[in-house]
Short mmCIF file of C-alpha atoms and ligand atoms in Angstrom, two decimals:
data_model
loop_
_atom_site.label_atom_id
_atom_site.label_comp_id
_atom_site.label_asym_id
_atom_site.label_seq_id
_atom_site.Cartn_x
_atom_site.Cartn_y
_atom_site.Cartn_z
CA MET A 289 0.08 0.34 -0.23
CA ASN A 290 1.68 2.96 -0.81
CA LYS A 291 0.76 5.45 2.28
CA ARG A 292 2.35 8.67 3.02
CA ASP A 293 3.88 9.98 6.27
CA LEU A 294 4.79 12.79 8.37
CA LEU A 295 7.18 12.11 10.56
CA SER A 296 9.26 15.57 9.32
CA ILE A 297 8.62 17.98 7.68
CA THR A 298 10.96 16.54 5.31
CA ASP A 299 9.06 13.84 4.63
CA LEU A 300 6.78 16.86 1.56
CA SER A 301 9.08 17.95 -0.87
CA PRO A 302 8.73 22.25 -1.51
CA LYS A 303 6.42 21.17 -3.92
CA GLU A 304 3.96 19.52 -1.54
CA ILE A 305 4.60 21.79 0.97
CA GLU A 306 3.74 25.31 -1.23
CA GLY A 307 0.46 22.90 -2.56
CA VAL A 308 -0.99 21.79 0.86
CA LEU A 309 -0.46 25.94 1.89
CA ASN A 310 -1.78 27.16 -1.56
CA ARG A 311 -4.74 24.64 -0.13
CA ALA A 312 -4.90 25.86 2.90
CA VAL A 313 -5.89 28.98 1.71
CA GLU A 314 -8.39 28.20 -0.24
CA LEU A 315 -9.80 25.86 2.47
CA LYS A 316 -9.78 28.76 4.84
CA GLY A 317 -11.43 31.14 1.82
CA GLY A 318 -14.41 29.21 2.16
CA ALA A 319 -13.57 26.02 -0.30
CA VAL A 320 -16.21 23.13 1.12
CA SER A 321 -14.44 19.36 1.72
CA ASN A 322 -15.53 16.18 1.66
CA ALA A 323 -12.34 14.66 1.20
CA LEU A 324 -12.39 12.82 4.56
CA ALA A 325 -15.91 11.25 3.99
CA GLY A 326 -16.40 8.17 5.81
CA LYS A 327 -12.94 8.18 6.75
CA SER A 328 -12.12 7.89 10.40
CA VAL A 329 -8.72 9.36 12.25
CA ALA A 330 -7.15 8.24 15.56
CA LEU A 331 -5.84 11.65 17.31
CA LEU A 332 -3.14 9.84 20.50
CA PHE A 333 -1.54 11.74 22.63
CA GLU A 334 1.30 11.02 25.42
CA LYS A 335 2.15 14.79 25.84
CA PRO A 336 -0.89 17.55 26.55
CA SER A 337 -2.58 19.89 23.85
CA LEU A 338 -4.70 22.67 23.33
CA ARG A 339 -4.05 23.38 19.73
CA THR A 340 -3.27 20.37 17.95
CA LYS A 341 -6.29 18.40 19.69
CA LEU A 342 -8.56 21.25 18.29
CA SER A 343 -7.53 21.99 15.03
CA PHE A 344 -7.34 17.68 14.20
CA ASP A 345 -10.94 17.22 15.05
CA LEU A 346 -12.10 19.91 13.67
CA ALA A 347 -9.93 19.77 10.21
CA VAL A 348 -11.42 15.93 10.45
CA HIS A 349 -15.24 16.69 10.67
CA GLN A 350 -14.88 19.91 8.56
CA LEU A 351 -13.37 17.49 5.84
CA GLY A 352 -16.49 15.05 6.54
CA GLY A 353 -14.33 13.07 8.56
CA HIS A 354 -14.82 11.25 11.54
CA PRO A 355 -11.71 11.86 14.86
CA VAL A 356 -11.11 9.87 17.61
CA TYR A 357 -9.22 11.31 20.38
CA PHE A 358 -6.99 9.21 22.86
CA ALA A 359 -6.43 11.30 26.20
CA PRO A 360 -2.26 10.09 27.79
CA GLU A 361 -3.82 7.88 30.16
CA GLU A 362 -5.74 6.23 27.91
CA VAL A 363 -3.60 4.25 26.05
CA GLY A 364 -0.42 3.92 27.53
CA LEU A 365 2.01 3.79 24.53
CA GLY A 366 4.50 1.29 24.64
CA LYS A 367 3.84 1.06 28.73
CA ARG A 368 0.43 -0.84 28.72
CA GLU A 369 0.36 -1.84 25.45
CA PRO A 370 3.32 -2.09 22.40
CA VAL A 371 3.66 0.32 19.91
CA ALA A 372 3.43 -1.78 17.23
CA ASP A 373 0.42 -3.57 18.74
CA VAL A 374 -1.02 -0.11 19.06
CA ALA A 375 -0.39 0.10 15.92
CA ARG A 376 -1.87 -2.94 14.11
CA VAL A 377 -4.96 -2.62 16.38
CA LEU A 378 -5.84 1.23 14.67
CA GLU A 379 -4.86 0.32 11.17
CA ARG A 380 -8.14 -2.03 9.95
CA GLN A 381 -10.28 0.53 11.86
CA VAL A 382 -9.05 4.42 11.08
CA ASP A 383 -7.70 5.65 8.48
CA CYS A 384 -4.56 7.25 9.72
CA LEU A 385 -3.15 8.11 13.14
CA MET A 386 -1.84 11.20 14.34
CA ALA A 387 0.63 10.85 17.51
CA ARG A 388 1.87 13.58 19.79
CA THR A 389 5.10 11.33 21.86
CA PHE A 390 7.96 12.30 23.85
CA ALA A 391 10.51 9.81 21.93
CA HIS A 392 11.07 10.44 18.05
CA ALA A 393 11.33 6.45 18.14
CA THR A 394 7.55 6.35 19.62
CA VAL A 395 6.55 7.96 15.77
CA GLU A 396 8.84 6.03 13.95
CA GLU A 397 7.79 2.90 15.10
CA LEU A 398 4.15 3.57 14.72
CA ALA A 399 4.82 4.35 10.93
CA ALA A 400 7.00 1.29 10.93
CA HIS A 401 3.64 -0.77 11.65
CA ALA A 402 1.00 0.83 10.41
CA SER A 403 -0.06 -0.01 7.11
CA VAL A 404 -2.13 4.16 7.36
CA PRO A 405 -0.63 7.78 7.35
CA VAL A 406 1.68 8.17 10.16
CA VAL A 407 1.70 12.42 10.88
CA ASN A 408 3.81 13.51 13.97
CA ALA A 409 1.50 16.04 15.94
CA LEU A 410 4.65 16.37 17.88
CA SER A 411 7.64 14.53 19.20
CA ASP A 412 11.18 16.07 20.84
CA ALA A 413 12.33 15.73 17.28
CA GLU A 414 9.92 18.10 15.29
CA HIS A 415 6.72 20.25 14.80
CA PRO A 416 5.92 18.88 11.38
CA CYS A 417 2.42 20.00 11.07
CA GLN A 418 3.75 23.93 14.02
CA ALA A 419 5.34 24.72 10.72
CA LEU A 420 2.52 24.40 8.27
CA ALA A 421 0.88 26.84 10.02
CA ASP A 422 3.89 28.82 10.22
CA LEU A 423 4.91 28.60 6.72
CA LEU A 424 1.42 29.78 6.07
CA THR A 425 0.95 32.82 8.58
CA ILE A 426 4.62 33.63 7.42
CA GLN A 427 3.05 33.86 3.92
CA GLU A 428 -0.13 35.36 4.93
CA HIS A 429 1.45 38.38 6.70
CA THR A 430 4.53 39.69 5.49
CA GLY A 431 3.55 38.63 1.20
CA ARG A 432 5.46 35.99 0.58
CA LEU A 433 7.98 33.17 1.76
CA GLN A 434 11.18 32.38 -0.58
CA GLY A 435 13.61 35.21 -0.02
CA ALA A 436 11.98 35.89 2.91
CA THR A 437 14.18 35.55 6.91
CA ILE A 438 13.24 33.92 10.35
CA ALA A 439 14.56 34.82 13.17
CA PHE A 440 14.26 32.39 15.70
CA ILE A 441 15.63 33.52 19.44
CA GLY A 442 15.78 30.29 21.28
CA ASP A 443 16.27 26.98 22.21
CA GLY A 444 16.73 24.99 19.09
CA ASN A 445 13.82 22.60 19.97
CA ASN A 446 11.58 20.23 18.24
CA VAL A 447 9.42 23.86 16.66
CA ALA A 448 12.76 25.07 16.19
CA VAL A 449 13.38 22.57 13.68
CA SER A 450 10.50 21.98 11.69
CA LEU A 451 10.23 25.67 10.81
CA ALA A 452 14.49 25.73 10.06
CA LEU A 453 14.00 22.92 7.69
CA GLY A 454 11.02 24.33 6.42
CA ALA A 455 11.88 27.26 6.17
CA ALA A 456 15.14 26.04 4.06
CA SER A 457 12.65 24.09 1.56
CA LEU A 458 10.47 27.12 0.91
CA GLY A 459 13.70 29.36 0.36
CA ALA A 460 13.33 31.25 2.60
CA SER A 461 16.25 32.16 5.07
CA PHE A 462 16.75 31.05 9.03
CA VAL A 463 18.96 32.59 11.96
CA ILE A 464 18.84 30.99 15.50
CA ALA A 465 20.09 32.35 18.56
CA SER A 466 20.71 30.37 21.18
CA PRO A 467 23.03 29.81 23.46
CA GLN A 468 26.38 27.49 23.28
CA GLY A 469 25.01 24.08 24.13
CA TYR A 470 20.78 25.26 23.49
CA GLY A 471 21.42 25.27 19.66
CA LEU A 472 19.63 23.40 16.99
CA PRO A 473 21.06 19.60 16.25
CA ALA A 474 24.10 19.37 13.92
CA ALA A 475 22.93 17.30 11.56
CA VAL A 476 19.55 19.10 11.38
CA LEU A 477 22.21 22.66 10.56
CA ALA A 478 23.85 20.61 8.24
CA LYS A 479 20.87 19.78 7.00
CA ALA A 480 19.20 22.85 6.37
CA GLU A 481 22.21 24.72 5.65
CA ALA A 482 22.05 22.99 2.65
CA MET A 483 18.72 22.84 1.43
CA ALA A 484 18.64 26.73 2.13
CA ALA A 485 22.19 27.25 -0.29
CA GLU A 486 20.09 25.19 -3.61
CA ARG A 487 17.32 28.24 -3.05
CA ASN A 488 19.87 30.80 -2.64
CA ALA A 489 19.02 31.24 1.16
CA THR A 490 20.71 30.36 4.16
CA VAL A 491 20.22 28.75 7.61
CA LYS A 492 22.89 30.11 10.04
CA GLN A 493 23.46 29.49 14.29
CA VAL A 494 24.43 32.54 15.82
CA VAL A 495 24.79 33.34 19.81
CA ALA A 496 23.52 36.87 20.72
CA PRO A 497 20.03 37.54 19.65
CA GLN A 498 20.52 41.26 18.80
CA GLU A 499 22.65 39.58 15.90
CA ALA A 500 19.64 37.28 14.75
CA VAL A 501 16.86 39.78 14.61
CA ARG A 502 19.02 42.68 12.51
CA GLY A 503 16.65 42.08 9.04
CA ALA A 504 14.91 40.14 9.85
CA ASP A 505 11.42 40.20 8.89
CA VAL A 506 9.80 37.51 10.93
CA VAL A 507 10.88 37.32 15.11
CA TYR A 508 9.82 33.52 16.24
CA THR A 509 10.70 32.20 19.87
CA ASP A 510 9.25 29.42 21.63
CA VAL A 511 9.16 27.59 25.39
CA TRP A 512 12.66 27.62 26.98
CA THR A 513 11.66 24.52 28.38
CA SER A 514 9.16 21.84 26.61
CA MET A 515 6.98 19.43 27.51
CA GLY A 516 8.69 16.34 29.43
CA GLN A 517 11.83 18.91 30.31
CA GLU A 518 10.17 19.93 33.17
CA ASN A 519 13.42 18.92 35.61
CA GLU A 520 15.23 21.26 33.72
CA ALA A 521 13.60 24.53 34.09
CA GLN A 522 15.42 26.16 36.75
CA GLN A 523 18.67 25.33 34.60
CA ARG A 524 17.00 26.50 31.68
CA ARG A 525 15.88 30.06 32.77
CA GLN A 526 19.38 30.68 33.97
CA ALA A 527 20.69 29.93 30.56
CA PHE A 528 18.26 31.24 28.18
CA GLN A 529 17.69 34.05 30.30
CA GLU A 530 19.39 36.44 27.93
CA TYR A 531 16.99 35.62 25.32
CA GLN A 532 13.46 36.84 26.68
CA VAL A 533 12.20 38.49 22.63
CA THR A 534 10.81 42.17 23.89
CA PRO A 535 9.35 45.41 22.00
CA GLU A 536 13.22 46.40 21.95
CA LEU A 537 14.52 43.41 20.53
CA MET A 538 11.66 43.31 18.03
CA ALA A 539 12.66 47.19 17.45
CA LEU A 540 15.80 46.07 15.57
CA ALA A 541 14.20 43.39 13.06
CA LYS A 542 13.13 45.10 9.78
CA PRO A 543 10.60 47.50 10.20
CA GLY A 544 6.83 45.66 9.90
CA ALA A 545 8.30 42.78 11.18
CA ILE A 546 5.94 40.39 12.75
CA PHE A 547 6.82 38.32 16.11
CA MET A 548 5.64 35.26 16.74
CA HIS A 549 4.84 32.73 19.63
CA ASP A 550 3.64 28.55 18.83
CA LEU A 551 2.65 28.96 21.81
CA PRO A 552 1.60 28.47 25.31
CA ALA A 553 3.94 31.75 26.36
CA HIS A 554 5.45 31.30 29.75
CA HIS A 555 5.05 35.23 30.20
CA GLY A 556 7.94 36.89 31.62
CA GLU A 557 10.32 33.93 30.73
CA GLU A 558 10.77 33.86 26.58
CA ILE A 559 8.63 36.85 26.25
CA ALA A 560 8.24 39.97 28.07
CA GLU A 561 4.53 39.93 29.56
CA GLY A 562 2.30 41.88 26.44
CA MET A 563 4.48 40.25 23.86
CA LEU A 564 1.35 38.26 22.62
CA GLU A 565 -0.70 41.99 22.21
CA HIS A 566 2.57 43.74 20.48
CA PRO A 567 1.32 45.56 17.69
CA ARG A 568 3.37 42.92 14.79
CA SER A 569 2.29 39.91 17.08
CA VAL A 570 0.15 37.86 14.72
CA ALA A 571 0.88 34.43 17.63
CA PHE A 572 -3.31 34.15 17.20
CA ALA A 573 -4.17 33.70 13.50
CA GLN A 574 -0.80 32.04 13.70
CA ALA A 575 -2.47 29.55 15.96
CA GLU A 576 -5.97 29.50 13.89
CA ASN A 577 -3.98 28.13 10.90
CA LYS A 578 -2.99 25.26 12.64
CA LEU A 579 -6.40 24.35 11.37
CA HIS A 580 -6.24 25.67 7.80
CA ALA A 581 -2.95 23.65 7.13
CA THR A 582 -4.13 20.87 8.90
CA LYS A 583 -7.07 20.61 6.53
CA GLY A 584 -4.58 21.10 3.77
CA LEU A 585 -2.11 18.53 4.99
CA LEU A 586 -4.55 15.54 5.38
CA GLU A 587 -6.97 16.65 1.60
CA LEU A 588 -2.60 15.73 0.79
CA LEU A 589 -1.90 12.36 2.99
CA LEU A 590 -5.85 11.24 1.98
CA GLY A 591 -6.86 11.87 -0.88
CA ARG A 592 -8.69 14.64 -2.02
CA THR A 593 -12.08 14.14 -3.38
CA PRO A 594 -14.52 17.27 -5.29
CA ALA A 595 -16.98 18.50 -3.00
N1 NVA B 276 8.82 22.78 21.70
C1 NVA B 276 7.03 22.91 23.08
C2 NVA B 276 6.13 23.10 21.91
C3 NVA B 276 5.00 22.67 22.28
C4 NVA B 276 3.70 23.28 21.61
C5 NVA B 276 6.59 21.83 23.24
O1 NVA B 276 7.57 20.43 23.02
O2 NVA B 276 6.69 21.00 24.63
#
């Protein structure tokens, strides 16, 4: 069976990402689709979720399908039941699995054992669905991706990895400022640099936030302590104290630059109080775009039938 998984944003070609974004714009504009009529999608969560659960549940419904949500304690992936067994039970009754996991190996194992598409709805390594919504938001608010510059301030985490690779894939430049030891994984940086170079763009790791934001069209940040890292919170607050996004930092970016955050935000840590209300903040529009991008993605993975 010819199934498509989305474990990393690089599982989609640049053309496919553009296709998802274009379709998301149409669906956001009111296009009606029944692409998932008669289809069901299992939504498996090992971690909490507001936006991703909401957007997948609504996206499946709005495309005419049926979502089935499993809270973290219900399934006990790899604890109550082996991951491979969960995949083999679900594949017989649903048309797609989406999973939010701790270890990236868990989504890989689900994909290896399921004959239906598996979507990574955030693992410790990547957050490709977020990157799709982010790229859609950047395109919408700056008018372009090719040639745009995104400055990411903070941790080289799952969100940063998918955005760096997704941006590079579409010819946007990406620069991330992180304290020593908290940057993008070396292999991701090398891959993103190579992808960007093919499209006349650049990917860079720097240390100083001020250096990253100079000339940027987008200033982006995410939490310093991701889900599952709670026992490092104190040490991370210390390491990242110079990395707060403030109106002063925003002022160093291009005039008109937008501010983005995938949320949830830790106010007073990675963002100064009030940053979400900054005149250039598009954080809530970005959160809404998760719905539209997810619909575009599900149409791609599960086949589109004309409405
Ligand atoms: N980096 C964050 C993203 C939350 C959507 C985390 O993994 O907790």
